mmCIF file of C-alpha atoms in Angstrom:
data_model
loop_
_atom_site.group_PDB
_atom_site.id
_atom_site.type_symbol
_atom_site.label_atom_id
_atom_site.label_comp_id
_atom_site.label_asym_id
_atom_site.label_seq_id
_atom_site.Cartn_x
_atom_site.Cartn_y
_atom_site.Cartn_z
ATOM 1 C CA MET A 1203 46.412 3.442 15.397
ATOM 2 C CA ARG A 1204 42.457 3.631 16.838
ATOM 3 C CA ILE A 1205 41.500 6.503 19.365
ATOM 4 C CA ILE A 1206 38.439 6.474 21.862
ATOM 5 C CA THR A 1207 37.480 9.529 22.838
ATOM 6 C CA MET A 1208 34.769 9.513 25.764
ATOM 7 C CA PRO A 1209 31.997 11.934 25.880
ATOM 8 C CA ILE A 1210 32.350 15.016 27.504
ATOM 9 C CA ILE A 1211 30.014 15.548 30.431
ATOM 10 C CA HIS A 1212 28.954 19.520 30.813
ATOM 11 C CA PRO A 1213 29.427 20.177 34.665
ATOM 12 C CA LEU A 1214 25.986 21.620 35.509
ATOM 13 C CA ILE A 1215 24.705 17.725 34.694
ATOM 14 C CA LEU A 1216 27.791 16.744 36.719
ATOM 15 C CA VAL A 1217 26.729 18.670 39.657
ATOM 16 C CA LYS A 1218 23.321 17.478 38.861
ATOM 17 C CA LYS A 1219 23.601 13.651 38.889
ATOM 18 C CA LEU A 1220 26.025 14.126 42.744
ATOM 19 C CA LEU A 1221 23.575 16.116 44.073
ATOM 20 C CA VAL A 1222 20.734 13.373 43.162
ATOM 21 C CA SER A 1223 23.198 10.676 44.283
ATOM 22 C CA SER A 1224 23.662 12.574 47.806
ATOM 23 C CA PHE A 1225 20.903 13.194 48.010
ATOM 24 C CA PHE A 1226 19.580 9.420 48.048
ATOM 25 C CA SER A 1227 22.147 8.976 49.879
ATOM 26 C CA LEU A 1228 21.501 11.011 52.889
ATOM 27 C CA MET A 1229 17.810 9.825 53.146
ATOM 28 C CA ILE A 1230 18.893 6.804 53.653
ATOM 29 C CA LEU A 1231 20.869 7.163 56.059
ATOM 30 C CA LEU A 1232 18.113 9.412 57.708
ATOM 31 C CA VAL A 1233 15.493 6.186 56.906
ATOM 32 C CA PHE A 1234 18.412 4.182 58.932
ATOM 33 C CA LEU A 1235 18.759 6.970 61.752
ATOM 34 C CA LEU A 1236 14.940 6.993 62.220
ATOM 35 C CA ASP A 1237 14.096 3.328 62.681
ATOM 36 C CA LEU A 1238 16.952 2.938 65.557
ATOM 37 C CA TYR A 1239 15.573 6.176 67.802
ATOM 38 C CA TYR A 1240 12.463 4.480 67.379
ATOM 39 C CA SER A 1241 13.391 0.837 68.174
ATOM 40 C CA ASN A 1242 15.557 2.510 71.052
ATOM 41 C CA SER A 1243 12.677 4.571 72.478
ATOM 42 C CA GLU A 1244 10.492 1.424 72.137
ATOM 43 C CA GLU A 1245 13.473 -0.612 74.272
ATOM 44 C CA VAL A 1246 13.484 1.489 76.597
ATOM 45 C CA VAL A 1247 9.793 2.169 76.827
ATOM 46 C CA GLY A 1248 9.796 -1.838 77.891
ATOM 47 C CA MET A 1249 12.860 -1.177 80.826
ATOM 48 C CA LYS A 1250 10.169 0.871 83.123
ATOM 49 C CA TYR A 1251 9.728 -2.212 84.691
ATOM 50 C CA GLN A 1252 12.095 -4.464 85.203
ATOM 51 C CA THR A 1253 11.128 -6.465 88.434
ATOM 52 C CA ILE A 1254 7.754 -7.426 89.129
ATOM 53 C CA LEU A 1255 6.418 -8.460 92.575
ATOM 54 C CA ILE A 1256 2.653 -9.754 92.342
ATOM 55 C CA ASP A 1257 0.750 -11.098 94.966
ATOM 56 C CA ALA A 1258 -0.774 -14.633 94.877
ATOM 57 C CA ASP A 1259 -4.585 -15.431 96.255
ATOM 58 C CA ASP A 1260 -7.355 -13.578 94.589
ATOM 59 C CA THR A 1261 -4.577 -11.578 91.978
ATOM 60 C CA ILE A 1262 -3.625 -14.462 89.837
ATOM 61 C CA LEU A 1263 -4.674 -17.735 91.994
ATOM 62 C CA ASP A 1264 -8.184 -17.912 92.872
ATOM 63 C CA PHE A 1265 -8.277 -18.143 96.074
ATOM 64 C CA HIS A 1266 -11.970 -18.132 96.633
ATOM 65 C CA THR A 1267 -12.850 -21.347 95.085
ATOM 66 C CA ASN A 1268 -9.528 -22.901 96.414
ATOM 67 C CA GLU A 1269 -10.450 -22.217 99.954
ATOM 68 C CA GLN A 1270 -14.079 -23.376 99.488
ATOM 69 C CA GLU A 1271 -14.221 -26.855 98.239
ATOM 70 C CA SER A 1272 -11.603 -27.601 100.988
ATOM 71 C CA LEU A 1273 -13.726 -26.558 104.066
ATOM 72 C CA ARG A 1274 -16.228 -28.498 102.387
ATOM 73 C CA LYS A 1275 -14.039 -31.081 102.618
ATOM 74 C CA THR A 1276 -12.943 -31.414 105.866
ATOM 75 C CA PHE A 1277 -15.771 -30.007 107.411
ATOM 76 C CA HIS A 1278 -17.542 -34.099 106.143
ATOM 77 C CA ALA A 1279 -14.468 -35.378 107.115
ATOM 78 C CA TYR A 1280 -14.853 -34.705 110.197
ATOM 79 C CA GLY A 1281 -18.489 -35.347 109.924
ATOM 80 C CA LEU A 1282 -19.726 -31.330 110.587
ATOM 81 C CA GLU A 1283 -22.205 -29.667 108.463
ATOM 82 C CA TYR A 1284 -20.700 -27.198 106.378
ATOM 83 C CA ASN A 1285 -22.734 -24.610 104.500
ATOM 84 C CA ASP A 1286 -22.957 -20.559 103.457
ATOM 85 C CA GLU A 1287 -23.434 -19.883 107.009
ATOM 86 C CA VAL A 1288 -21.303 -21.795 108.499
ATOM 87 C CA TYR A 1289 -18.919 -20.284 106.371
ATOM 88 C CA ALA A 1290 -19.855 -16.474 106.797
ATOM 89 C CA VAL A 1291 -18.370 -17.290 110.226
ATOM 90 C CA TYR A 1292 -15.128 -18.689 109.530
ATOM 91 C CA HIS A 1293 -14.912 -15.825 107.561
ATOM 92 C CA ARG A 1294 -14.943 -13.730 109.669
ATOM 93 C CA HIS A 1295 -12.809 -15.004 112.032
ATOM 94 C CA ASN A 1296 -9.680 -15.539 109.060
ATOM 95 C CA ILE A 1297 -10.431 -12.385 107.804
ATOM 96 C CA ALA A 1298 -10.372 -10.188 111.317
ATOM 97 C CA LEU A 1299 -6.659 -12.394 112.328
ATOM 98 C CA TRP A 1300 -5.312 -11.796 108.763
ATOM 99 C CA LYS A 1301 -5.780 -8.582 109.560
ATOM 100 C CA ALA A 1302 -4.306 -8.278 112.567
ATOM 101 C CA PHE A 1303 -1.306 -10.275 111.277
ATOM 102 C CA GLU A 1304 -0.749 -7.767 108.280
ATOM 103 C CA GLU A 1305 -1.319 -5.086 111.173
ATOM 104 C CA GLY A 1306 2.356 -6.856 113.205
ATOM 105 C CA LYS A 1307 -0.812 -7.880 116.336
ATOM 106 C CA ILE A 1308 -0.151 -11.221 116.183
ATOM 107 C CA SER A 1309 1.857 -14.252 114.880
ATOM 108 C CA LYS A 1310 0.807 -16.176 111.652
ATOM 109 C CA GLU A 1311 0.951 -19.245 114.428
ATOM 110 C CA GLU A 1312 -2.206 -17.732 115.852
ATOM 111 C CA ILE A 1313 -4.579 -17.169 113.140
ATOM 112 C CA LEU A 1314 -3.269 -20.695 112.340
ATOM 113 C CA GLN A 1315 -4.821 -21.437 116.075
ATOM 114 C CA ARG A 1316 -7.717 -19.508 116.712
ATOM 115 C CA ARG A 1317 -10.074 -19.335 112.836
ATOM 116 C CA PHE A 1318 -11.527 -22.607 113.199
ATOM 117 C CA ARG A 1319 -11.647 -22.990 117.910
ATOM 118 C CA ASN A 1320 -13.013 -19.171 117.444
ATOM 119 C CA THR A 1321 -15.440 -20.156 114.419
ATOM 120 C CA PHE A 1322 -16.486 -23.631 116.042
ATOM 121 C CA ASP A 1323 -17.066 -21.671 119.571
ATOM 122 C CA GLU A 1324 -19.712 -19.548 117.837
ATOM 123 C CA LEU A 1325 -20.930 -22.450 116.190
ATOM 124 C CA ASN A 1326 -21.232 -24.909 119.235
ATOM 125 C CA TYR A 1327 -19.089 -27.168 117.509
ATOM 126 C CA HIS A 1328 -17.698 -28.874 120.599
ATOM 127 C CA HIS A 1329 -15.350 -31.350 121.077
ATOM 128 C CA VAL A 1330 -13.451 -30.805 116.908
ATOM 129 C CA PRO A 1331 -10.042 -32.241 117.180
ATOM 130 C CA SER A 1332 -6.804 -30.365 116.656
ATOM 131 C CA THR A 1333 -5.804 -31.684 113.729
ATOM 132 C CA PHE A 1334 -8.564 -29.903 111.728
ATOM 133 C CA GLU A 1335 -6.068 -27.193 111.226
ATOM 134 C CA GLU A 1336 -4.023 -29.519 109.174
ATOM 135 C CA ASP A 1337 -6.151 -31.528 107.724
ATOM 136 C CA PHE A 1338 -7.338 -27.861 105.848
ATOM 137 C CA GLN A 1339 -3.960 -26.994 105.247
ATOM 138 C CA GLU A 1340 -3.310 -30.161 103.286
ATOM 139 C CA GLN A 1341 -6.644 -29.662 100.904
ATOM 140 C CA LEU A 1342 -5.280 -26.333 100.552
ATOM 141 C CA ALA A 1343 -2.342 -27.197 99.043
ATOM 142 C CA GLN A 1344 -3.425 -29.474 96.584
ATOM 143 C CA GLY A 1345 -5.396 -26.729 95.025
ATOM 144 C CA GLY A 1346 -3.329 -25.042 91.904
ATOM 145 C CA TYR A 1347 -7.142 -23.175 90.968
ATOM 146 C CA MET A 1348 -6.124 -19.509 88.457
ATOM 147 C CA LEU A 1349 -8.586 -16.961 87.710
ATOM 148 C CA PRO A 1350 -9.197 -16.454 84.370
ATOM 149 C CA HIS A 1351 -6.548 -14.634 82.094
ATOM 150 C CA ALA A 1352 -3.781 -15.258 85.073
ATOM 151 C CA TYR A 1353 -1.879 -18.397 83.220
ATOM 152 C CA ASP A 1354 -1.406 -16.453 80.042
ATOM 153 C CA VAL A 1355 -0.740 -12.547 81.144
ATOM 154 C CA ILE A 1356 2.374 -13.819 83.786
ATOM 155 C CA VAL A 1357 3.203 -15.949 80.756
ATOM 156 C CA GLU A 1358 3.818 -12.986 78.263
ATOM 157 C CA LEU A 1359 5.177 -9.995 81.871
ATOM 158 C CA SER A 1360 7.699 -13.480 81.905
ATOM 159 C CA LYS A 1361 8.747 -12.033 78.461
ATOM 160 C CA ARG A 1362 9.138 -8.903 79.313
ATOM 161 C CA ALA A 1363 10.601 -8.581 83.013
ATOM 162 C CA ASP A 1364 11.224 -10.446 86.128
ATOM 163 C CA VAL A 1365 8.563 -11.676 88.349
ATOM 164 C CA TYR A 1366 8.398 -12.640 91.656
ATOM 165 C CA ILE A 1367 5.105 -14.468 93.436
ATOM 166 C CA VAL A 1368 5.182 -12.647 96.578
ATOM 167 C CA THR A 1369 2.787 -13.434 99.552
ATOM 168 C CA ASN A 1370 1.668 -13.582 103.260
ATOM 169 C CA GLY A 1371 0.577 -17.438 103.038
ATOM 170 C CA VAL A 1372 1.387 -20.595 104.898
ATOM 171 C CA ALA A 1373 4.786 -20.798 103.107
ATOM 172 C CA SER A 1374 3.880 -25.262 102.494
ATOM 173 C CA THR A 1375 0.590 -24.498 101.569
ATOM 174 C CA GLN A 1376 1.514 -21.838 98.783
ATOM 175 C CA SER A 1377 4.566 -23.847 97.444
ATOM 176 C CA SER A 1378 2.190 -26.542 96.289
ATOM 177 C CA ARG A 1379 -0.109 -24.427 95.004
ATOM 178 C CA LEU A 1380 2.303 -22.760 92.729
ATOM 179 C CA ASP A 1381 3.465 -25.872 92.052
ATOM 180 C CA LYS A 1382 0.167 -26.939 90.837
ATOM 181 C CA SER A 1383 -0.707 -24.285 88.741
ATOM 182 C CA GLY A 1384 2.153 -24.306 85.972
ATOM 183 C CA LEU A 1385 3.795 -20.530 86.815
ATOM 184 C CA MET A 1386 6.655 -21.987 88.069
ATOM 185 C CA PRO A 1387 8.928 -21.855 85.184
ATOM 186 C CA TYR A 1388 7.427 -18.396 84.245
ATOM 187 C CA LEU A 1389 9.180 -17.376 87.655
ATOM 188 C CA LYS A 1390 12.337 -15.732 88.725
ATOM 189 C CA GLY A 1391 10.977 -16.591 92.850
ATOM 190 C CA VAL A 1392 9.004 -16.659 95.380
ATOM 191 C CA PHE A 1393 8.859 -14.450 98.876
ATOM 192 C CA ILE A 1394 6.432 -15.769 101.675
ATOM 193 C CA SER A 1395 6.200 -13.762 104.439
ATOM 194 C CA GLU A 1396 6.601 -17.122 106.402
ATOM 195 C CA GLU A 1397 10.213 -17.395 105.751
ATOM 196 C CA ILE A 1398 11.219 -14.108 105.439
ATOM 197 C CA GLY A 1399 10.655 -13.148 109.438
ATOM 198 C CA TYR A 1400 8.461 -9.943 107.546
ATOM 199 C CA GLN A 1401 4.967 -9.553 106.015
ATOM 200 C CA LYS A 1402 3.219 -7.260 103.487
ATOM 201 C CA PRO A 1403 2.920 -4.255 104.145
ATOM 202 C CA HIS A 1404 6.297 -4.035 106.041
ATOM 203 C CA ARG A 1405 8.516 -2.107 105.039
ATOM 204 C CA GLU A 1406 11.037 -4.465 106.047
ATOM 205 C CA TYR A 1407 9.473 -7.378 103.779
ATOM 206 C CA PHE A 1408 10.029 -5.590 100.734
ATOM 207 C CA MET A 1409 14.065 -4.485 101.888
ATOM 208 C CA TYR A 1410 14.334 -7.923 102.557
ATOM 209 C CA ILE A 1411 13.636 -8.640 99.151
ATOM 210 C CA LYS A 1412 15.186 -5.466 97.429
ATOM 211 C CA GLU A 1413 18.763 -6.996 98.923
ATOM 212 C CA LYS A 1414 17.774 -10.156 97.902
ATOM 213 C CA ILE A 1415 17.437 -9.427 94.047
ATOM 214 C CA GLY A 1416 18.913 -5.998 93.113
ATOM 215 C CA TYR A 1417 15.881 -4.204 92.733
ATOM 216 C CA THR A 1418 15.334 -0.453 92.009
ATOM 217 C CA ASP A 1419 12.972 0.953 93.875
ATOM 218 C CA GLU A 1420 12.306 3.393 89.902
ATOM 219 C CA SER A 1421 11.746 -0.287 88.157
ATOM 220 C CA THR A 1422 10.007 -2.174 89.956
ATOM 221 C CA ILE A 1423 6.533 -2.232 90.715
ATOM 222 C CA ILE A 1424 3.967 -4.231 93.210
ATOM 223 C CA ILE A 1425 0.030 -5.527 91.758
ATOM 224 C CA GLY A 1426 -2.280 -7.612 94.014
ATOM 225 C CA ASP A 1427 -5.856 -7.009 95.331
ATOM 226 C CA SER A 1428 -5.174 -5.457 98.823
ATOM 227 C CA LEU A 1429 -5.432 -2.237 99.573
ATOM 228 C CA SER A 1430 -4.069 -2.743 102.828
ATOM 229 C CA SER A 1431 -1.345 -5.262 102.485
ATOM 230 C CA ASP A 1432 -0.447 -4.970 98.613
ATOM 231 C CA ILE A 1433 -1.050 -1.322 97.844
ATOM 232 C CA GLN A 1434 -0.198 -0.151 101.544
ATOM 233 C CA GLY A 1435 3.402 -2.280 101.165
ATOM 234 C CA GLY A 1436 4.453 -0.633 97.651
ATOM 235 C CA ILE A 1437 3.409 3.022 99.069
ATOM 236 C CA ASN A 1438 6.282 1.829 102.398
ATOM 237 C CA ALA A 1439 9.047 0.215 99.741
ATOM 238 C CA ASN A 1440 8.302 3.748 97.821
ATOM 239 C CA ILE A 1441 7.564 1.709 94.257
ATOM 240 C CA ASP A 1442 4.961 2.161 91.839
ATOM 241 C CA THR A 1443 1.333 0.031 93.010
ATOM 242 C CA CYS A 1444 -1.673 -1.458 90.926
ATOM 243 C CA TRP A 1445 -3.888 -1.860 92.275
ATOM 244 C CA TYR A 1446 -6.846 -4.948 90.852
ATOM 245 C CA ASP A 1447 -9.675 -3.921 91.822
ATOM 246 C CA PRO A 1448 -12.268 -6.849 89.911
ATOM 247 C CA TYR A 1449 -14.736 -5.933 91.927
ATOM 248 C CA TYR A 1450 -15.283 -1.987 92.312
ATOM 249 C CA LYS A 1451 -14.207 -1.564 95.527
ATOM 250 C CA GLU A 1452 -13.898 2.054 96.872
ATOM 251 C CA ASN A 1453 -9.818 3.096 96.634
ATOM 252 C CA THR A 1454 -8.539 4.089 99.576
ATOM 253 C CA LYS A 1455 -5.352 4.524 99.240
ATOM 254 C CA PRO A 1456 -3.037 6.455 96.753
ATOM 255 C CA CYS A 1457 -2.230 3.546 93.796
ATOM 256 C CA THR A 1458 0.147 4.216 90.744
ATOM 257 C CA TYR A 1459 -2.438 2.434 88.144
ATOM 258 C CA VAL A 1460 -5.922 0.720 89.127
ATOM 259 C CA ILE A 1461 -6.718 -1.839 86.826
ATOM 260 C CA HIS A 1462 -10.142 -4.253 86.948
ATOM 261 C CA ASP A 1463 -9.051 -7.025 84.775
ATOM 262 C CA ILE A 1464 -5.729 -9.041 84.943
ATOM 263 C CA ARG A 1465 -5.205 -8.093 80.930
ATOM 264 C CA GLU A 1466 -5.164 -4.712 81.874
ATOM 265 C CA LEU A 1467 -1.621 -5.126 83.159
ATOM 266 C CA LEU A 1468 0.011 -6.394 79.278
ATOM 267 C CA GLU A 1469 -0.947 -2.516 78.216
ATOM 268 C CA ILE A 1470 0.576 -1.188 81.188
ATOM 269 C CA LEU A 1471 3.683 -3.048 82.016
ATOM 270 C CA LYS A 1472 4.712 -2.444 78.019
#
């Protein structure tokens, strides 16, 4: 009968092997835990803003181009001269009326009734049919022009958070322009003041949205080009604000962030 003998391992060697094995096991566990920690940290940072409220005109939609084209076509359709001077007069009256609307002094209907009437009175354009505003709105609704890089930014942001449009524009016009822009598949919703009964910057406008979608103040931000409407609205609603200021204007409101290129949002909203 053959007897097989096992080699005798010195106790110190055995201890050494056990220590080496334990060391590598601990290193593997440590690497795993560190990877898990940093993955969770990045996820938490990325979730700081779960709700993004973003203005439409002159923030992502190129309203100036749309407006100029629509004015030119409508004035010419009525046989009226249209040039830079005419635009300047219209723009002055239009801006003043929209400001009064933001302040709650007039209704949106009054804007639409008065802006061309005031313009025509100053320019001495007489007997212009009352259908001018309606025809202008129809022209305006055809334009889905977007500002440079805005489309790509919205598409990317939609992967990170819920994106909503917040606008004071005319409901039928804004809905049509947003449809034509191709953005709707990337938006969770659109809130138009005309359909709500309150407008930016009024706190009630934001409280309506909050009730509808259930956002939390700490995880919500508003982005827009208007200090008086978007930024003041964010302040009134107690949410973070990002002023889009491509022309380096004077800042008269406290903002959480200020950007000059819409692509900067991708760095802020990681």
